[in-house]
PDB file of C-alpha atoms in Angstrom:
ATOM      1  CA  MET A  15       2.098  28.716  35.469  1.00  0.00           C
ATOM      2  CA  LYS A  16       4.773  28.425  38.491  1.00  0.00           C
ATOM      3  CA  GLN A  17       3.346  24.621  39.190  1.00  0.00           C
ATOM      4  CA  PHE A  18       3.033  23.646  35.358  1.00  0.00           C
ATOM      5  CA  SER A  19       6.764  24.735  34.721  1.00  0.00           C
ATOM      6  CA  LEU A  20       8.060  22.518  37.399  1.00  0.00           C
ATOM      7  CA  PHE A  21       5.925  19.540  36.365  1.00  0.00           C
ATOM      8  CA  CYS A  22       7.706  20.426  32.801  1.00  0.00           C
ATOM      9  CA  LEU A  23      11.018  20.433  34.626  1.00  0.00           C
ATOM     10  CA  LEU A  24       9.785  17.314  37.159  1.00  0.00           C
ATOM     11  CA  LEU A  25       8.931  14.977  33.833  1.00  0.00           C
ATOM     12  CA  LEU A  26      11.484  16.072  31.932  1.00  0.00           C
ATOM     13  CA  TRP A  27      14.359  15.037  34.440  1.00  0.00           C
ATOM     14  CA  MET A  28      12.476  11.687  34.582  1.00  0.00           C
ATOM     15  CA  VAL A  29      12.706  10.729  30.974  1.00  0.00           C
ATOM     16  CA  GLY A  30      16.202  11.781  31.209  1.00  0.00           C
ATOM     17  CA  ALA A  31      16.245  15.194  29.098  1.00  0.00           C
ATOM     18  CA  CYS A  32      17.325  17.279  32.032  1.00  0.00           C
ATOM     19  CA  LYS A  33      20.469  16.511  34.422  1.00  0.00           C
ATOM     20  CA  PRO A  34      19.595  16.665  38.252  1.00  0.00           C
ATOM     21  CA  SER A  35      21.835  19.960  38.682  1.00  0.00           C
ATOM     22  CA  ASP A  36      19.710  21.578  35.937  1.00  0.00           C
ATOM     23  CA  SER A  37      16.419  22.049  38.132  1.00  0.00           C
ATOM     24  CA  LYS A  38      19.045  23.825  41.436  1.00  0.00           C
ATOM     25  CA  GLY A  39      15.457  22.277  43.492  1.00  0.00           C
ATOM     26  CA  SER A  40      14.214  25.399  44.350  1.00  0.00           C
ATOM     27  CA  GLY A  41      12.021  25.923  41.162  1.00  0.00           C
ATOM     28  CA  ASN A  42      12.619  30.028  41.389  1.00  0.00           C
ATOM     29  CA  GLN A  43      14.268  30.250  38.608  1.00  0.00           C
ATOM     30  CA  LYS A  44      14.177  33.429  36.696  1.00  0.00           C
ATOM     31  CA  ASP A  45      16.117  32.287  33.820  1.00  0.00           C
ATOM     32  CA  SER A  46      15.344  29.937  31.947  1.00  0.00           C
ATOM     33  CA  SER A  47      19.026  29.166  29.834  1.00  0.00           C
ATOM     34  CA  ASN A  48      20.081  26.837  32.936  1.00  0.00           C
ATOM     35  CA  HIS A  49      17.220  24.286  31.237  1.00  0.00           C
ATOM     36  CA  SER A  50      18.686  21.290  28.948  1.00  0.00           C
ATOM     37  CA  THR A  51      16.131  21.001  26.389  1.00  0.00           C
ATOM     38  CA  ILE A  52      15.842  18.096  23.960  1.00  0.00           C
ATOM     39  CA  ASP A  53      17.642  17.624  20.604  1.00  0.00           C
ATOM     40  CA  GLN A  54      15.462  18.044  17.721  1.00  0.00           C
ATOM     41  CA  PRO A  55      16.558  16.162  14.627  1.00  0.00           C
ATOM     42  CA  SER A  56      18.714  18.577  12.086  1.00  0.00           C
ATOM     43  CA  LYS A  57      16.596  17.137   9.372  1.00  0.00           C
ATOM     44  CA  PRO A  58      13.470  16.198   9.186  1.00  0.00           C
ATOM     45  CA  ASN A  59      12.534  12.803   8.767  1.00  0.00           C
ATOM     46  CA  LYS A  60      11.590  12.147   5.546  1.00  0.00           C
ATOM     47  CA  PRO A  61      11.740   8.954   4.095  1.00  0.00           C
ATOM     48  CA  GLN A  62      15.043   8.295   2.407  1.00  0.00           C
ATOM     49  CA  GLY A  63      14.424   8.258  -1.765  1.00  0.00           C
ATOM     50  CA  ASN A  64      11.164  10.225  -2.954  1.00  0.00           C
ATOM     51  CA  THR A  65      11.055   7.948  -5.240  1.00  0.00           C
ATOM     52  CA  PRO A  66       8.473   5.040  -5.329  1.00  0.00           C
ATOM     53  CA  PRO A  67       9.188   1.373  -5.941  1.00  0.00           C
ATOM     54  CA  VAL A  68       9.848   0.449  -9.115  1.00  0.00           C
ATOM     55  CA  ASN A  69       7.128  -2.321 -10.464  1.00  0.00           C
ATOM     56  CA  PRO A  70       9.266  -5.355 -11.929  1.00  0.00           C
ATOM     57  CA  TYR A  71       6.040  -6.098 -13.758  1.00  0.00           C
ATOM     58  CA  SER A  72       5.989  -2.789 -15.941  1.00  0.00           C
ATOM     59  CA  LYS A  73       8.324  -4.109 -18.571  1.00  0.00           C
ATOM     60  CA  ALA A  74       6.743  -8.185 -18.176  1.00  0.00           C
ATOM     61  CA  LEU A  75       5.814  -9.960 -21.487  1.00  0.00           C
ATOM     62  CA  PHE A  76       2.189 -11.215 -20.888  1.00  0.00           C
ATOM     63  CA  GLU A  77       0.279 -13.469 -22.826  1.00  0.00           C
ATOM     64  CA  THR A  78      -3.654 -13.427 -22.645  1.00  0.00           C
ATOM     65  CA  LYS A  79      -5.797 -16.655 -23.607  1.00  0.00           C
ATOM     66  CA  ILE A  80      -9.763 -17.102 -23.851  1.00  0.00           C
ATOM     67  CA  ILE A  81     -10.511 -20.425 -22.267  1.00  0.00           C
ATOM     68  CA  ASP A  82     -13.957 -23.028 -21.770  1.00  0.00           C
ATOM     69  CA  SER A  83     -15.267 -22.623 -18.174  1.00  0.00           C
ATOM     70  CA  GLU A  84     -18.334 -24.530 -16.295  1.00  0.00           C
ATOM     71  CA  GLU A  85     -21.534 -24.373 -18.288  1.00  0.00           C
ATOM     72  CA  GLY A  86     -21.093 -23.041 -21.417  1.00  0.00           C
ATOM     73  CA  THR A  87     -19.347 -19.775 -20.318  1.00  0.00           C
ATOM     74  CA  PHE A  88     -15.552 -18.150 -20.675  1.00  0.00           C
ATOM     75  CA  GLY A  89     -12.367 -17.436 -18.287  1.00  0.00           C
ATOM     76  CA  TYR A  90      -8.795 -16.019 -19.361  1.00  0.00           C
ATOM     77  CA  GLU A  91      -5.468 -17.323 -18.201  1.00  0.00           C
ATOM     78  CA  ILE A  92      -2.623 -14.842 -17.969  1.00  0.00           C
ATOM     79  CA  THR A  93       0.915 -15.821 -18.464  1.00  0.00           C
ATOM     80  CA  ALA A  94       3.403 -13.294 -16.967  1.00  0.00           C
ATOM     81  CA  THR A  95       7.240 -13.701 -17.830  1.00  0.00           C
ATOM     82  CA  VAL A  96       9.186 -11.336 -15.432  1.00  0.00           C
ATOM     83  CA  ASN A  97      12.932 -12.043 -15.380  1.00  0.00           C
ATOM     84  CA  GLY A  98      12.859 -15.302 -16.531  1.00  0.00           C
ATOM     85  CA  LYS A  99      10.331 -16.253 -14.009  1.00  0.00           C
ATOM     86  CA  THR A 100       7.143 -17.044 -15.490  1.00  0.00           C
ATOM     87  CA  GLN A 101       3.750 -16.086 -13.287  1.00  0.00           C
ATOM     88  CA  ARG A 102      -0.100 -17.791 -14.417  1.00  0.00           C
ATOM     89  CA  ILE A 103      -2.970 -16.176 -13.476  1.00  0.00           C
ATOM     90  CA  ARG A 104      -5.902 -18.959 -14.319  1.00  0.00           C
ATOM     91  CA  GLN A 105      -9.896 -17.214 -13.549  1.00  0.00           C
ATOM     92  CA  THR A 106     -12.610 -19.393 -14.562  1.00  0.00           C
ATOM     93  CA  HIS A 107     -15.071 -17.344 -12.866  1.00  0.00           C
ATOM     94  CA  LYS A 108     -16.181 -14.258 -12.399  1.00  0.00           C
ATOM     95  CA  PRO A 109     -13.406 -12.396  -9.926  1.00  0.00           C
ATOM     96  CA  SER A 110     -14.953 -10.769  -6.511  1.00  0.00           C
ATOM     97  CA  LEU A 111     -18.567 -12.191  -7.276  1.00  0.00           C
ATOM     98  CA  PRO A 112     -20.202 -15.151  -5.491  1.00  0.00           C
ATOM     99  CA  GLY A 113     -20.512 -17.782  -7.272  1.00  0.00           C
ATOM    100  CA  ILE A 114     -18.338 -19.749 -10.276  1.00  0.00           C
ATOM    101  CA  LYS A 115     -20.170 -19.250 -13.450  1.00  0.00           C
ATOM    102  CA  GLY A 116     -17.682 -17.623 -16.273  1.00  0.00           C
ATOM    103  CA  PHE A 117     -18.369 -14.808 -18.428  1.00  0.00           C
ATOM    104  CA  ASP A 118     -21.215 -15.072 -20.828  1.00  0.00           C
ATOM    105  CA  THR A 119     -18.424 -14.418 -23.754  1.00  0.00           C
ATOM    106  CA  LYS A 120     -15.684 -14.378 -25.105  1.00  0.00           C
ATOM    107  CA  ALA A 121     -15.468 -10.967 -25.821  1.00  0.00           C
ATOM    108  CA  GLN A 122     -15.966 -10.346 -22.198  1.00  0.00           C
ATOM    109  CA  ALA A 123     -13.174 -12.389 -20.683  1.00  0.00           C
ATOM    110  CA  GLN A 124     -11.281 -10.705 -23.266  1.00  0.00           C
ATOM    111  CA  LYS A 125     -12.027  -7.167 -21.834  1.00  0.00           C
ATOM    112  CA  VAL A 126     -11.343  -8.473 -18.412  1.00  0.00           C
ATOM    113  CA  ALA A 127      -8.090 -10.442 -19.011  1.00  0.00           C
ATOM    114  CA  ASP A 128      -6.790  -6.870 -20.668  1.00  0.00           C
ATOM    115  CA  PHE A 129      -8.052  -4.985 -17.644  1.00  0.00           C
ATOM    116  CA  VAL A 130      -6.178  -7.756 -15.863  1.00  0.00           C
ATOM    117  CA  VAL A 131      -2.896  -6.842 -17.269  1.00  0.00           C
ATOM    118  CA  ASN A 132      -2.861  -3.119 -17.435  1.00  0.00           C
ATOM    119  CA  LYS A 133      -3.844  -3.534 -13.480  1.00  0.00           C
ATOM    120  CA  ILE A 134      -0.762  -5.728 -13.018  1.00  0.00           C
ATOM    121  CA  LYS A 135       1.400  -3.572 -15.232  1.00  0.00           C
ATOM    122  CA  THR A 136       0.632  -0.669 -13.157  1.00  0.00           C
ATOM    123  CA  GLN A 137       0.087  -1.176  -9.782  1.00  0.00           C
ATOM    124  CA  GLY A 138       1.933  -4.778  -9.792  1.00  0.00           C
ATOM    125  CA  PHE A 139       0.779  -7.838  -8.579  1.00  0.00           C
ATOM    126  CA  PRO A 140      -1.625  -9.811  -7.709  1.00  0.00           C
ATOM    127  CA  PRO A 141      -4.209  -7.556  -9.269  1.00  0.00           C
ATOM    128  CA  THR A 142      -7.242  -6.655  -7.783  1.00  0.00           C
ATOM    129  CA  VAL A 143     -10.774  -6.298  -9.688  1.00  0.00           C
ATOM    130  CA  THR A 144     -13.899  -4.870  -7.475  1.00  0.00           C
ATOM    131  CA  PRO A 145     -17.852  -5.770  -8.585  1.00  0.00           C
ATOM    132  CA  GLU A 146     -17.674  -2.485  -9.541  1.00  0.00           C
ATOM    133  CA  GLU A 147     -14.739  -2.044 -11.606  1.00  0.00           C
ATOM    134  CA  LEU A 148     -16.685  -5.298 -13.259  1.00  0.00           C
ATOM    135  CA  ALA A 149     -19.769  -3.123 -14.015  1.00  0.00           C
ATOM    136  CA  GLN A 150     -17.554   0.031 -15.499  1.00  0.00           C
ATOM    137  CA  LEU A 151     -16.014  -2.252 -18.166  1.00  0.00           C
ATOM    138  CA  GLY A 152     -19.397  -3.446 -18.833  1.00  0.00           C
ATOM    139  CA  VAL A 153     -19.604  -7.363 -18.349  1.00  0.00           C
ATOM    140  CA  VAL A 154     -21.795  -7.460 -15.071  1.00  0.00           C
ATOM    141  CA  LYS A 155     -25.505  -6.096 -14.923  1.00  0.00           C
TER     142      LYS A 155
END
């Protein structure tokens, strides 16, 4: 145990937490009050401001439009206007799935477009759509 204490003192001295005069060199100290301690911050390290960042798209103006795609299928176009700036998403095929085939019906394309708009409003930009979410929406088998 004595060796462990000496090792700790040596380590603290090496990193600058103790002054060389604190160790007295003998290692026979009975009172630990001569040891320097590492100062702990008075306040815990918490992130400043517990509020999450504001999503600028939560109050954006959105417009959706169903568009024709290849082989008689459908896609969608979403226009978002935030602070006078416009961003556009043009999706001509089913997102997150291999291939370039669009949705079989306009209703399917509209369902996914509405889902993406909601995702942008709640989670920000850019949105992602997973194959599992498409299955939950009932637009893929």
